Short mmCIF file of C-alpha atoms and ligand atoms in Angstrom, two decimals:
data_model
loop_
_atom_site.label_atom_id
_atom_site.label_comp_id
_atom_site.label_asym_id
_atom_site.label_seq_id
_atom_site.Cartn_x
_atom_site.Cartn_y
_atom_site.Cartn_z
CA MET A 1 141.47 90.50 96.47
CA SER A 2 144.41 88.75 95.66
CA GLU A 3 144.68 85.80 93.05
CA ILE A 4 145.52 83.66 96.26
CA ASP A 5 142.81 84.54 98.22
CA SER A 6 139.50 84.15 95.70
CA GLN A 7 141.40 80.72 94.86
CA THR A 8 141.08 80.02 98.67
CA ILE A 9 137.52 80.53 99.16
CA ALA A 10 136.47 78.92 95.88
CA GLN A 11 138.29 75.67 97.11
CA SER A 12 136.23 76.18 100.41
CA ALA A 13 133.15 76.62 98.86
CA LYS A 14 132.70 72.65 99.36
CA THR A 15 134.52 72.41 102.71
CA VAL A 16 132.17 71.91 105.59
CA TYR A 17 132.29 72.19 109.17
CA VAL A 18 129.93 70.46 111.42
CA GLU A 19 129.73 71.64 114.94
CA THR A 20 127.67 69.87 117.73
CA TYR A 21 125.32 71.21 120.69
CA GLY A 22 123.86 68.91 123.03
CA CYS A 23 123.28 64.90 123.62
CA GLN A 24 124.59 62.47 122.35
CA MET A 25 121.70 61.83 119.73
CA ASN A 26 123.02 65.08 118.13
CA GLU A 27 126.80 64.05 118.10
CA TYR A 28 125.41 60.68 116.25
CA ASP A 29 123.09 63.12 113.68
CA SER A 30 126.12 65.17 113.02
CA GLU A 31 128.23 62.09 111.64
CA ILE A 32 125.41 61.56 109.72
CA VAL A 33 125.06 65.02 108.12
CA ARG A 34 129.01 64.66 107.24
CA GLU A 35 128.50 61.11 105.75
CA ILE A 36 125.64 62.42 103.68
CA LEU A 37 128.09 65.47 102.57
CA ARG A 38 130.77 63.68 102.20
CA ARG A 39 128.72 61.21 99.61
CA ASN A 40 127.71 64.81 97.66
CA ASP A 41 131.61 65.53 97.34
CA PHE A 42 132.09 68.04 100.50
CA ALA A 43 135.60 67.88 102.02
CA LEU A 44 135.33 68.29 106.13
CA THR A 45 137.16 70.09 108.30
CA ASP A 46 137.50 70.95 111.80
CA SER A 47 137.95 74.73 111.48
CA PRO A 48 135.43 77.22 110.68
CA ASP A 49 137.92 79.38 109.32
CA ALA A 50 138.96 76.63 106.60
CA ALA A 51 135.06 76.14 105.45
CA GLY A 52 132.85 77.61 102.98
CA VAL A 53 130.06 75.80 104.81
CA VAL A 54 129.65 76.55 109.10
CA LEU A 55 126.98 73.95 110.54
CA LEU A 56 125.59 74.33 113.79
CA ASN A 57 124.23 71.76 114.79
CA THR A 58 121.79 72.59 117.73
CA CYS A 59 120.32 72.10 121.24
CA ALA A 60 116.73 73.36 122.58
CA ILE A 61 116.40 71.12 125.35
CA ARG A 62 117.15 74.13 127.83
CA GLU A 63 117.12 78.06 127.64
CA ASN A 64 121.20 77.95 128.25
CA ALA A 65 121.31 75.70 125.19
CA HIS A 66 119.23 78.17 123.09
CA ASP A 67 121.71 81.60 124.15
CA LYS A 68 125.19 79.66 123.61
CA VAL A 69 123.91 79.30 120.21
CA ARG A 70 122.67 82.56 119.23
CA ALA A 71 126.07 83.80 120.42
CA ARG A 72 128.07 81.29 118.44
CA ILE A 73 126.02 82.61 115.59
CA SER A 74 126.57 86.27 116.21
CA GLU A 75 130.70 85.31 116.51
CA LEU A 76 130.62 82.78 113.21
CA ARG A 77 128.59 85.74 111.17
CA HIS A 78 132.07 87.90 111.23
CA LEU A 79 133.61 84.88 108.85
CA LYS A 80 131.41 86.48 106.08
CA LYS A 81 133.48 89.57 106.11
CA ARG A 82 136.35 87.57 105.50
CA ASN A 83 134.15 85.22 103.11
CA LYS A 84 131.01 87.02 101.35
CA ARG A 85 130.32 83.39 99.62
CA LEU A 86 129.96 81.57 103.36
CA ILE A 87 126.94 79.59 104.14
CA LEU A 88 125.62 79.38 107.66
CA GLY A 89 123.32 77.33 108.59
CA VAL A 90 121.53 76.00 111.69
CA LEU A 91 120.61 72.79 112.24
CA GLY A 92 118.56 70.40 114.43
CA CYS A 93 116.33 70.84 117.80
CA MET A 94 116.24 74.99 117.28
CA ALA A 95 115.85 74.74 113.74
CA GLN A 96 111.84 73.95 114.57
CA ASN A 97 111.20 76.91 117.26
CA LEU A 98 113.31 79.42 115.87
CA LYS A 99 112.73 79.50 111.70
CA LYS A 100 111.24 83.06 112.20
CA GLU A 101 114.08 84.79 114.39
CA LEU A 102 116.53 83.17 112.12
CA LEU A 103 115.71 83.78 109.08
CA GLU A 104 114.00 86.96 109.51
CA THR A 105 116.14 89.19 111.76
CA ASN A 106 119.49 90.04 110.59
CA THR A 107 121.39 87.04 112.21
CA GLY A 108 123.31 85.86 109.05
CA VAL A 109 121.72 82.27 109.09
CA ASP A 110 121.39 81.35 105.26
CA LEU A 111 119.68 78.14 105.70
CA ILE A 112 117.84 75.87 108.11
CA ALA A 113 117.35 71.78 108.34
CA GLY A 114 115.48 70.01 110.85
CA PRO A 115 116.57 66.87 112.04
CA ASP A 116 114.37 64.67 109.09
CA SER A 117 116.11 66.80 106.18
CA TYR A 118 119.86 66.50 106.64
CA LYS A 119 119.24 64.31 102.74
CA ALA A 120 118.24 67.31 101.42
CA LEU A 121 121.30 69.41 102.70
CA PRO A 122 123.19 69.09 99.48
CA VAL A 123 120.99 70.41 97.12
CA MET A 124 119.82 73.19 99.73
CA ILE A 125 123.60 74.14 100.11
CA ASP A 126 123.70 75.04 96.18
CA ARG A 127 120.75 76.57 96.08
CA VAL A 128 121.94 78.89 98.56
CA HIS A 129 125.13 79.15 96.38
CA ASN A 130 123.53 79.58 92.97
CA THR A 131 120.38 82.15 93.94
CA GLY A 132 121.68 83.60 97.52
CA GLU A 133 118.22 82.76 98.25
CA LYS A 134 117.99 81.66 102.08
CA GLU A 135 116.55 78.25 102.47
CA PHE A 136 114.85 76.25 105.04
CA LYS A 137 113.13 72.69 105.57
CA LEU A 138 111.66 71.63 108.66
CA THR A 139 108.97 69.26 108.01
CA LEU A 140 109.08 66.47 110.62
CA SER A 141 108.45 62.96 108.99
CA GLU A 142 106.64 59.89 110.32
CA TYR A 143 109.28 57.42 108.77
CA GLU A 144 112.85 58.65 108.18
CA THR A 145 115.43 56.70 110.26
CA TYR A 146 118.37 57.22 107.83
CA ALA A 147 118.90 53.88 107.90
CA ASP A 148 120.77 53.83 104.72
CA VAL A 149 123.49 56.29 105.74
CA PHE A 150 126.07 54.39 108.31
CA PRO A 151 128.53 57.26 109.38
CA THR A 152 132.05 55.99 108.45
CA ASN A 153 134.29 58.30 110.40
CA ARG A 154 133.47 57.69 114.06
CA HIS A 155 136.48 58.23 116.53
CA GLY A 156 137.02 57.12 119.76
CA ILE A 157 136.37 53.88 121.93
CA ASN A 158 132.37 53.96 121.96
CA ALA A 159 130.38 54.17 118.60
CA TRP A 160 126.72 55.54 119.17
CA VAL A 161 124.13 53.90 116.96
CA ALA A 162 120.66 55.61 116.51
CA VAL A 163 117.99 52.74 116.59
CA MET A 164 114.89 54.80 117.12
CA ARG A 165 114.24 58.60 116.81
CA GLY A 166 111.69 60.92 117.85
CA CYS A 167 109.47 60.57 121.11
CA ASP A 168 105.74 59.86 121.84
CA ASN A 169 105.33 61.02 125.31
CA TYR A 170 104.96 64.61 125.85
CA CYS A 171 105.78 64.81 129.37
CA THR A 172 104.45 68.43 129.53
CA PHE A 173 108.12 70.29 130.66
CA CYS A 174 109.92 68.71 126.93
CA VAL A 175 110.37 69.78 123.65
CA VAL A 176 111.57 66.72 121.67
CA PRO A 177 108.57 65.67 120.68
CA MET A 178 108.02 68.98 118.83
CA THR A 179 111.34 69.21 117.94
CA ARG A 180 112.07 65.84 116.61
CA GLY A 181 108.82 64.24 115.76
CA ARG A 182 107.06 61.22 116.15
CA GLU A 183 108.83 57.64 117.45
CA ARG A 184 110.06 55.64 115.05
CA SER A 185 112.34 52.69 114.87
CA ARG A 186 115.20 51.46 112.71
CA ASP A 187 114.85 47.78 110.82
CA PRO A 188 116.59 45.65 113.49
CA PHE A 189 118.83 44.06 110.23
CA ASN A 190 119.84 47.47 109.24
CA VAL A 191 121.11 48.03 113.08
CA ILE A 192 122.81 44.57 113.39
CA GLU A 193 124.68 45.72 109.51
CA GLU A 194 125.93 48.77 111.55
CA VAL A 195 127.10 47.31 114.54
CA ARG A 196 128.75 44.39 112.58
CA GLN A 197 130.68 47.14 110.39
CA LEU A 198 131.45 49.16 113.29
CA ALA A 199 133.09 45.33 115.09
CA ASP A 200 134.98 44.86 111.47
CA HIS A 201 136.64 48.77 111.98
CA GLY A 202 137.67 47.19 115.69
CA PHE A 203 134.87 48.98 117.90
CA LYS A 204 134.12 47.09 121.33
CA GLN A 205 131.68 48.95 123.11
CA VAL A 206 128.37 50.74 121.16
CA THR A 207 125.51 52.58 122.84
CA LEU A 208 122.26 52.08 121.68
CA LEU A 209 120.25 55.49 121.61
CA GLY A 210 117.21 57.04 121.12
CA GLN A 211 115.12 59.72 123.26
CA ASN A 212 112.90 56.86 124.52
CA VAL A 213 115.09 53.66 123.38
CA ASN A 214 113.56 51.03 125.23
CA SER A 215 110.22 51.71 124.02
CA TYR A 216 111.81 50.55 120.38
CA THR A 217 109.52 48.01 118.22
CA PHE A 218 109.72 46.76 114.83
CA LYS A 219 107.00 44.74 113.58
CA GLY A 220 107.10 42.99 116.84
CA PHE A 221 111.28 42.88 117.31
CA ASP A 222 111.29 44.52 120.79
CA PHE A 223 114.42 45.84 122.42
CA ALA A 224 115.00 43.03 124.62
CA LYS A 225 115.25 41.28 121.46
CA LEU A 226 117.57 44.03 119.55
CA ILE A 227 119.89 43.80 122.65
CA THR A 228 120.97 40.32 122.48
CA ALA A 229 121.14 40.54 118.59
CA VAL A 230 123.54 43.02 118.72
CA ALA A 231 125.67 40.91 121.68
CA ASN A 232 125.74 37.95 119.22
CA ILE A 233 128.39 40.09 116.93
CA ASP A 234 131.62 39.14 117.47
CA GLY A 235 134.04 41.83 117.74
CA ILE A 236 131.64 43.63 120.49
CA LYS A 237 131.89 43.47 123.88
CA ARG A 238 130.12 46.07 125.79
CA ILE A 239 126.53 47.26 125.00
CA ARG A 240 125.17 50.14 126.32
CA PHE A 241 121.60 52.62 125.89
CA THR A 242 120.64 55.56 126.62
CA SER A 243 117.78 57.26 127.30
CA PRO A 244 115.09 54.39 128.67
CA HIS A 245 111.44 55.77 130.10
CA PRO A 246 110.54 53.80 133.30
CA LYS A 247 107.33 52.71 132.02
CA ASP A 248 108.91 50.57 129.30
CA PHE A 249 110.82 48.52 131.48
CA PRO A 250 109.21 44.66 131.07
CA GLU A 251 110.59 42.07 133.06
CA ARG A 252 112.17 40.66 129.87
CA LEU A 253 114.40 43.60 129.21
CA ILE A 254 115.19 43.83 133.19
CA GLU A 255 116.25 40.04 132.41
CA VAL A 256 118.28 40.61 129.62
CA VAL A 257 120.56 43.33 131.58
CA ALA A 258 121.02 41.12 134.28
CA THR A 259 121.83 37.61 132.38
CA ASN A 260 123.48 39.08 128.98
CA SER A 261 127.36 39.31 129.41
CA LYS A 262 128.11 42.08 127.11
CA ALA A 263 125.48 44.25 128.49
CA CYS A 264 126.87 46.63 130.62
CA LYS A 265 125.12 46.51 134.50
CA HIS A 266 124.44 50.25 134.01
CA VAL A 267 120.85 51.72 133.66
CA HIS A 268 120.08 55.32 133.36
CA LEU A 269 116.74 55.64 134.97
CA PRO A 270 115.46 59.01 134.55
CA LEU A 271 113.12 60.13 137.49
CA GLN A 272 112.29 63.70 137.03
CA ALA A 273 110.68 64.32 140.42
CA GLY A 274 109.65 62.40 143.56
CA SER A 275 106.18 64.04 144.11
CA ASP A 276 103.06 61.61 143.16
CA ARG A 277 101.38 65.28 141.90
CA VAL A 278 104.38 66.51 140.14
CA LEU A 279 104.91 63.55 138.42
CA ASP A 280 101.42 63.20 136.69
CA ALA A 281 101.82 67.36 136.14
CA MET A 282 104.77 66.10 134.21
CA ASN A 283 103.14 63.44 132.62
CA ARG A 284 105.52 60.85 133.16
CA THR A 285 102.80 58.08 133.45
CA TYR A 286 104.38 56.58 136.85
CA THR A 287 104.33 57.25 140.66
CA ARG A 288 106.93 57.74 143.02
CA GLU A 289 106.06 53.75 144.18
CA HIS A 290 106.40 52.59 141.06
CA PHE A 291 109.43 54.36 140.23
CA VAL A 292 111.07 52.83 143.55
CA ALA A 293 109.85 49.38 143.26
CA LEU A 294 111.35 48.97 139.46
CA ALA A 295 114.67 50.41 141.11
CA GLU A 296 114.50 47.53 143.83
CA ARG A 297 113.30 44.88 141.23
CA MET A 298 116.58 46.25 138.90
CA ARG A 299 118.63 45.98 142.16
CA LYS A 300 117.87 42.62 142.78
CA LEU A 301 118.02 40.78 139.70
CA ILE A 302 121.02 42.87 138.48
CA PRO A 303 124.12 42.59 140.87
CA GLY A 304 126.30 45.09 141.19
CA LEU A 305 124.43 47.58 139.32
CA VAL A 306 124.63 51.07 138.42
CA LEU A 307 121.78 53.20 138.87
CA THR A 308 121.96 57.08 137.34
CA THR A 309 119.55 59.52 136.60
CA ASP A 310 118.19 62.84 135.52
CA VAL A 311 116.11 65.28 137.93
CA ILE A 312 114.28 68.47 137.36
CA VAL A 313 114.19 70.91 140.35
CA GLY A 314 111.89 73.94 140.14
CA PHE A 315 108.69 72.22 137.86
CA PRO A 316 106.09 75.46 137.85
CA THR A 317 103.84 75.13 141.32
CA GLU A 318 106.34 72.49 142.67
CA THR A 319 106.32 73.18 146.67
CA GLU A 320 108.76 73.24 149.01
CA ALA A 321 107.28 69.92 150.51
CA GLU A 322 107.04 67.96 146.85
CA PHE A 323 110.82 69.09 146.47
CA GLU A 324 111.52 67.22 149.69
CA GLU A 325 110.10 64.37 148.23
CA THR A 326 112.47 64.21 145.25
CA LEU A 327 115.18 64.60 147.78
CA ALA A 328 113.50 61.43 149.64
CA VAL A 329 113.42 59.57 146.61
CA MET A 330 116.94 60.15 145.96
CA ARG A 331 117.83 59.07 149.32
CA GLU A 332 116.04 55.98 149.04
CA VAL A 333 117.05 54.75 145.72
CA GLN A 334 120.66 55.95 146.02
CA PHE A 335 121.61 56.87 142.74
CA ASP A 336 125.10 56.09 141.73
CA SER A 337 125.17 59.70 139.76
CA ALA A 338 122.46 62.42 138.53
CA PHE A 339 121.93 64.91 135.97
CA MET A 340 119.83 67.66 137.79
CA PHE A 341 118.71 70.05 136.24
CA LYS A 342 116.69 73.58 136.61
CA TYR A 343 113.07 73.93 135.00
CA SER A 344 113.74 76.20 132.12
CA GLU A 345 110.41 76.77 130.09
CA ARG A 346 110.33 75.74 126.54
CA LYS A 347 107.71 76.88 123.90
CA GLY A 348 105.13 75.03 122.07
CA THR A 349 104.88 72.70 125.32
CA VAL A 350 101.81 71.85 127.36
CA ALA A 351 103.50 73.00 130.56
CA GLN A 352 104.71 76.60 128.79
CA ARG A 353 100.69 76.96 127.48
CA THR A 354 99.18 75.86 130.89
CA ILE A 355 101.15 76.29 134.14
CA PRO A 356 102.86 79.71 134.62
CA ASP A 357 106.59 79.43 135.52
CA ASP A 358 106.41 80.57 138.99
CA ILE A 359 109.12 79.53 140.94
CA SER A 360 111.87 81.74 140.89
CA ASP A 361 115.33 81.85 139.91
CA GLU A 362 116.62 82.30 143.07
CA VAL A 363 114.80 79.16 144.91
CA LYS A 364 115.41 77.12 141.48
CA THR A 365 118.79 77.60 142.42
CA GLU A 366 118.54 77.29 146.15
CA ARG A 367 116.74 73.67 145.58
CA MET A 368 119.48 72.92 143.01
CA VAL A 369 122.27 73.63 145.25
CA ARG A 370 120.65 71.16 148.46
CA LEU A 371 120.09 68.81 145.58
CA VAL A 372 123.28 68.62 144.46
CA ASP A 373 124.65 68.35 147.78
CA GLN A 374 123.13 65.69 148.58
CA GLN A 375 123.75 63.83 145.66
CA ARG A 376 127.55 64.39 146.17
CA GLN A 377 127.19 62.39 149.30
CA ILE A 378 125.46 59.81 147.87
CA SER A 379 127.89 59.00 145.43
CA TYR A 380 130.63 58.95 147.75
CA ILE A 381 129.34 56.57 149.65
CA ARG A 382 128.38 54.48 146.58
CA ASN A 383 131.85 55.08 145.07
CA GLN A 384 133.38 53.36 148.57
CA ALA A 385 131.81 50.71 148.46
CA HIS A 386 133.97 49.75 145.55
CA LEU A 387 137.21 50.25 147.42
CA GLY A 388 139.15 46.92 147.21
CA GLN A 389 136.87 45.51 144.01
CA ALA A 390 138.29 44.83 141.03
CA PHE A 391 137.26 45.94 137.69
CA GLU A 392 137.85 45.72 134.17
CA VAL A 393 138.06 48.83 132.37
CA LEU A 394 138.33 49.92 128.64
CA VAL A 395 140.71 52.33 128.39
CA GLU A 396 139.74 55.95 126.65
CA GLY A 397 142.86 58.01 126.74
CA TYR A 398 145.26 59.71 129.19
CA GLY A 399 143.78 61.11 132.44
CA LYS A 400 144.18 64.89 134.00
CA ARG A 401 148.27 63.98 134.57
CA PRO A 402 150.10 61.86 131.48
CA SER A 403 151.55 59.41 133.56
CA GLN A 404 147.55 58.33 134.41
CA LEU A 405 145.07 56.35 132.40
CA LEU A 406 141.38 56.79 132.09
CA GLY A 407 138.99 54.53 131.06
CA ARG A 408 135.27 53.63 132.52
CA ASN A 409 133.97 50.38 133.90
CA ASP A 410 130.98 48.17 132.90
CA GLY A 411 129.06 51.05 135.30
CA ASN A 412 130.12 53.35 133.20
CA LYS A 413 132.11 55.06 135.85
CA ILE A 414 135.28 56.60 135.62
CA VAL A 415 138.48 54.89 136.70
CA VAL A 416 142.06 56.00 136.94
CA PHE A 417 145.25 54.18 137.21
CA PRO A 418 149.05 54.88 136.56
CA ASP A 419 150.01 54.16 132.76
CA THR A 420 150.71 50.52 132.05
CA GLY A 421 151.18 50.84 128.88
CA ALA A 422 147.76 49.85 127.78
CA LYS A 423 146.48 51.38 124.53
CA PRO A 424 142.92 52.81 124.19
CA GLY A 425 140.55 49.92 122.99
CA GLU A 426 142.67 47.91 125.47
CA PHE A 427 140.96 46.44 128.44
CA VAL A 428 142.81 46.54 131.73
CA THR A 429 142.20 44.88 135.15
CA VAL A 430 142.11 47.63 137.68
CA ARG A 431 142.09 47.30 141.63
CA ILE A 432 140.22 50.41 143.21
CA GLU A 433 141.99 52.01 146.66
CA GLU A 434 140.58 55.58 146.94
CA VAL A 435 137.77 57.22 145.53
CA THR A 436 135.79 60.96 145.03
CA PRO A 437 132.53 61.01 144.32
CA ASN A 438 133.14 61.06 140.59
CA THR A 439 135.78 59.35 139.98
CA LEU A 440 137.26 55.41 141.12
CA ILE A 441 141.02 55.36 141.40
CA GLY A 442 143.04 52.15 141.55
CA VAL A 443 146.24 50.07 140.07
CA ALA A 444 146.28 47.39 137.70
CA VAL A 445 146.41 44.21 138.83
N1 SAM B 1 114.43 60.91 126.88
C1 SAM B 1 115.02 61.32 127.92
C2 SAM B 1 114.42 60.50 129.05
O1 SAM B 1 113.46 60.66 129.36
O2 SAM B 1 114.79 61.00 130.11
C3 SAM B 1 115.69 62.40 128.14
C4 SAM B 1 115.71 63.76 127.41
S1 SAM B 1 116.34 65.17 127.37
C5 SAM B 1 117.86 65.23 126.43
C6 SAM B 1 117.56 64.68 128.72
C7 SAM B 1 116.52 65.54 130.42
O3 SAM B 1 116.73 66.86 129.65
C8 SAM B 1 115.71 64.96 130.70
O4 SAM B 1 115.32 63.72 131.28
C9 SAM B 1 115.04 65.81 131.44
O5 SAM B 1 115.43 65.90 133.24
C10 SAM B 1 115.98 67.06 131.06
N2 SAM B 1 115.14 68.32 130.74
C11 SAM B 1 114.28 67.69 129.42
N3 SAM B 1 113.39 69.23 129.62
C12 SAM B 1 113.93 70.21 130.26
C13 SAM B 1 113.21 70.95 130.71
N4 SAM B 1 111.74 71.95 129.45
N5 SAM B 1 113.66 72.13 131.42
C14 SAM B 1 114.38 71.70 132.17
N6 SAM B 1 115.14 69.84 132.23
C15 SAM B 1 114.78 69.28 130.97
FE1 SF4 B 2 110.89 64.61 126.48
FE2 SF4 B 2 109.22 62.88 127.72
FE3 SF4 B 2 110.49 61.98 125.20
FE4 SF4 B 2 112.20 62.17 127.53
S1 SF4 B 2 110.72 60.78 126.97
S2 SF4 B 2 111.91 62.87 125.23
S3 SF4 B 2 111.51 63.59 128.47
S4 SF4 B 2 108.94 63.86 126.34
#
């Protein structure tokens, strides 16, 4: 090895590259990891080739997320041929399930840290460097909220802020309670301080995050109060939140979304299924009737509300008639858009342990196609109602064509319009002249 090569490698030993898979919570966690490492004298890079430590922050929610990470690990281990001291680490939700697979087989993984172990990373990395032994830390905590770690290097228009971690709901299909542990909420003073700093750095929009965000509670301070407190911070213009659970929508929370001018009139309300029997088997704790009544109440109290949802098709034992009930509820509620998923069996969940995954992939795909097709039509009709309306659009950047700007309205719908010279982070009023199922197209007025 030449002198320059070994010097570069020595320099890169404290250079970290973090790659993120999955949800916004993982994006936020990656920022926490970067911040912890930065405070411990690591340098950050956005290329794995320049790094001495490569960390993959993983997602375990569906099998295809797992597959992607596995493929990426085998790609990255080739970097070790060039840099023998390279440390490859796996963080986040996959860590919990895959300790055995990743450490005992020859995957090239040196380090595994679960979602509550990120503060230990600097020490773990040092140990791998010094001993060459593999390191893992997977214990889940009932207290860790990373309250004292405010990520400082955020980019873009929106800042994600985790206000609670973990989930106690145990939906039978879901691996989150196993991978992220028990629900715990952050001290509101600490959340407010983080948002205040974000506002000082010019962020106008924050999205409050949690696996079950509206069950946020800290010594009697609930989620409605938290939204109100965040809305009182100067400089913050828009507040979003995700993902709420339908069981945690007291009237007070609906009222805050309806009346607080900074609370965006968009609620993501995961339905999951339309049949009461399937909802019960999923342990969702609401019925179809309760869900539809809640959606109607929100639509009545929150003028212009945009409602979106998550749906799973092919939950074990779901019949054709039960799937049609999901289609029917989707027509009844008229969601503006939906994330739709084929059921994916997850190790350690109640469903995996008690109900065989008996719906073939062919049937899941066929149901999925019908669901997506119906939703496309509904989204198109919902968007057509916006023709001629004017929206305040927060500019995010350029559209597909450089002559077009792209931003979002209060309802989180994507709006494109001819470039007015406005910069990302500025508001422009746009009148809608054309729509597709996914996009509103207009002109600045
Ligand atoms: N906590 C949130 C909630 O309850 O809505 C979101 C959790 S998860 C990151 C987002 C969505 O993934 C869920 O709402 C569900 O529709 C879907 N999902 C979770 N587990 C799944 C599984 N095993 N198979 C397919 N989809 C799944
Ligand atoms: Fe998973 Fe259900 Fe918790 Fe959402 S509420 S994270 S779907 S267990």
